[in-house]
Each structure stands twice: as C-alpha cells, then as structure tokens.
GROMACS .gro file of C-alpha atoms in nm:
model
   70
    1UNK     CA    1  -0.040  -2.069  -3.021
    2UNK     CA    2   0.075  -1.770  -2.815
    3UNK     CA    3   0.180  -1.828  -2.460
    4UNK     CA    4   0.104  -1.550  -2.215
    5UNK     CA    5   0.299  -1.542  -1.897
    6UNK     CA    6   0.179  -1.359  -1.596
    7UNK     CA    7   0.433  -1.113  -1.469
    8UNK     CA    8   0.520  -1.176  -1.108
    9UNK     CA    9   0.554  -0.870  -0.887
   10UNK     CA   10   0.918  -0.785  -0.829
   11UNK     CA   11   1.070  -0.666  -0.505
   12UNK     CA   12   1.373  -0.683  -0.282
   13UNK     CA   13   1.418  -0.930   0.002
   14UNK     CA   14   1.310  -0.784   0.334
   15UNK     CA   15   1.052  -0.545   0.189
   16UNK     CA   16   0.705  -0.560   0.339
   17UNK     CA   17   0.374  -0.463   0.183
   18UNK     CA   18   0.018  -0.428   0.308
   19UNK     CA   19  -0.219  -0.623   0.082
   20UNK     CA   20  -0.560  -0.460   0.043
   21UNK     CA   21  -0.714  -0.787  -0.080
   22UNK     CA   22  -0.590  -1.008   0.204
   23UNK     CA   23  -0.589  -0.726   0.464
   24UNK     CA   24  -0.254  -0.828   0.605
   25UNK     CA   25   0.118  -0.757   0.585
   26UNK     CA   26   0.310  -0.972   0.338
   27UNK     CA   27   0.682  -1.004   0.282
   28UNK     CA   28   0.772  -0.928  -0.075
   29UNK     CA   29   0.517  -0.814  -0.328
   30UNK     CA   30   0.290  -1.115  -0.364
   31UNK     CA   31  -0.007  -0.927  -0.511
   32UNK     CA   32  -0.036  -0.673  -0.795
   33UNK     CA   33   0.068  -0.317  -0.711
   34UNK     CA   34  -0.291  -0.193  -0.748
   35UNK     CA   35  -0.380  -0.404  -0.442
   36UNK     CA   36  -0.101  -0.311  -0.203
   37UNK     CA   37   0.069  -0.033  -0.008
   38UNK     CA   38   0.444  -0.027   0.033
   39UNK     CA   39   0.721  -0.111   0.042
   40UNK     CA   40   0.781  -0.077   0.416
   41UNK     CA   41   1.105  -0.157   0.600
   42UNK     CA   42   0.942  -0.389   0.855
   43UNK     CA   43   0.636  -0.604   0.919
   44UNK     CA   44   0.521  -0.367   1.194
   45UNK     CA   45   0.533  -0.069   0.958
   46UNK     CA   46   0.332  -0.258   0.696
   47UNK     CA   47   0.075  -0.367   0.955
   48UNK     CA   48   0.015  -0.003   1.049
   49UNK     CA   49  -0.036   0.104   0.686
   50UNK     CA   50  -0.412   0.151   0.713
   51UNK     CA   51  -0.382   0.357   1.032
   52UNK     CA   52  -0.116   0.573   0.869
   53UNK     CA   53  -0.336   0.622   0.560
   54UNK     CA   54  -0.632   0.723   0.779
   55UNK     CA   55  -0.416   0.976   0.965
   56UNK     CA   56  -0.288   1.124   0.639
   57UNK     CA   57  -0.640   1.144   0.496
   58UNK     CA   58  -0.755   1.330   0.808
   59UNK     CA   59  -0.463   1.573   0.774
   60UNK     CA   60  -0.560   1.645   0.414
   61UNK     CA   61  -0.929   1.677   0.498
   62UNK     CA   62  -0.858   1.931   0.774
   63UNK     CA   63  -0.578   2.126   0.604
   64UNK     CA   64  -0.685   2.492   0.594
   65UNK     CA   65  -0.483   2.550   0.276
   66UNK     CA   66  -0.731   2.322   0.094
   67UNK     CA   67  -1.057   2.486   0.187
   68UNK     CA   68  -1.286   2.319  -0.064
   69UNK     CA   69  -1.626   2.480  -0.018
   70UNK     CA   70  -1.822   2.203  -0.192
   0.00000   0.00000   0.00000
C-alpha cells in the first residue's frame, strides 16, 4: 500500500504571510501557496497585504499605458 505524505509549506523563521482562507497574518507558511500572499518581513506588513493589493490593482487599472478599450 502506497503512503502519500502531504508536503508541508516551507519557509524561514520570521517570515509572515497573509492567508486568504483565514483572512489574517500568519507567521511561517501554514497554508498552501495558492492561498497566501508573502513572505513579508513583519506582521504589520502582512496585515496590510490586502490594502497594498487593492492599491496596486487601482494603479494598474488607471495606468494610461494600458488603455484597454474593452
């Protein structure tokens, strides 16, 4: 019988991530990479991940070099 082991996310001590499932900052990658942003150097930086993503999305949406006429 084959034994399948789940691969635990790897990371360095002191790295912070924002988990999209739990909607909170977590130290070390506790969730799969598809469900998190990071790494960030501090808890505060990870907690502001969604705000930073919204600001970047707005920059892209209003960038005149990307004038998508659709």
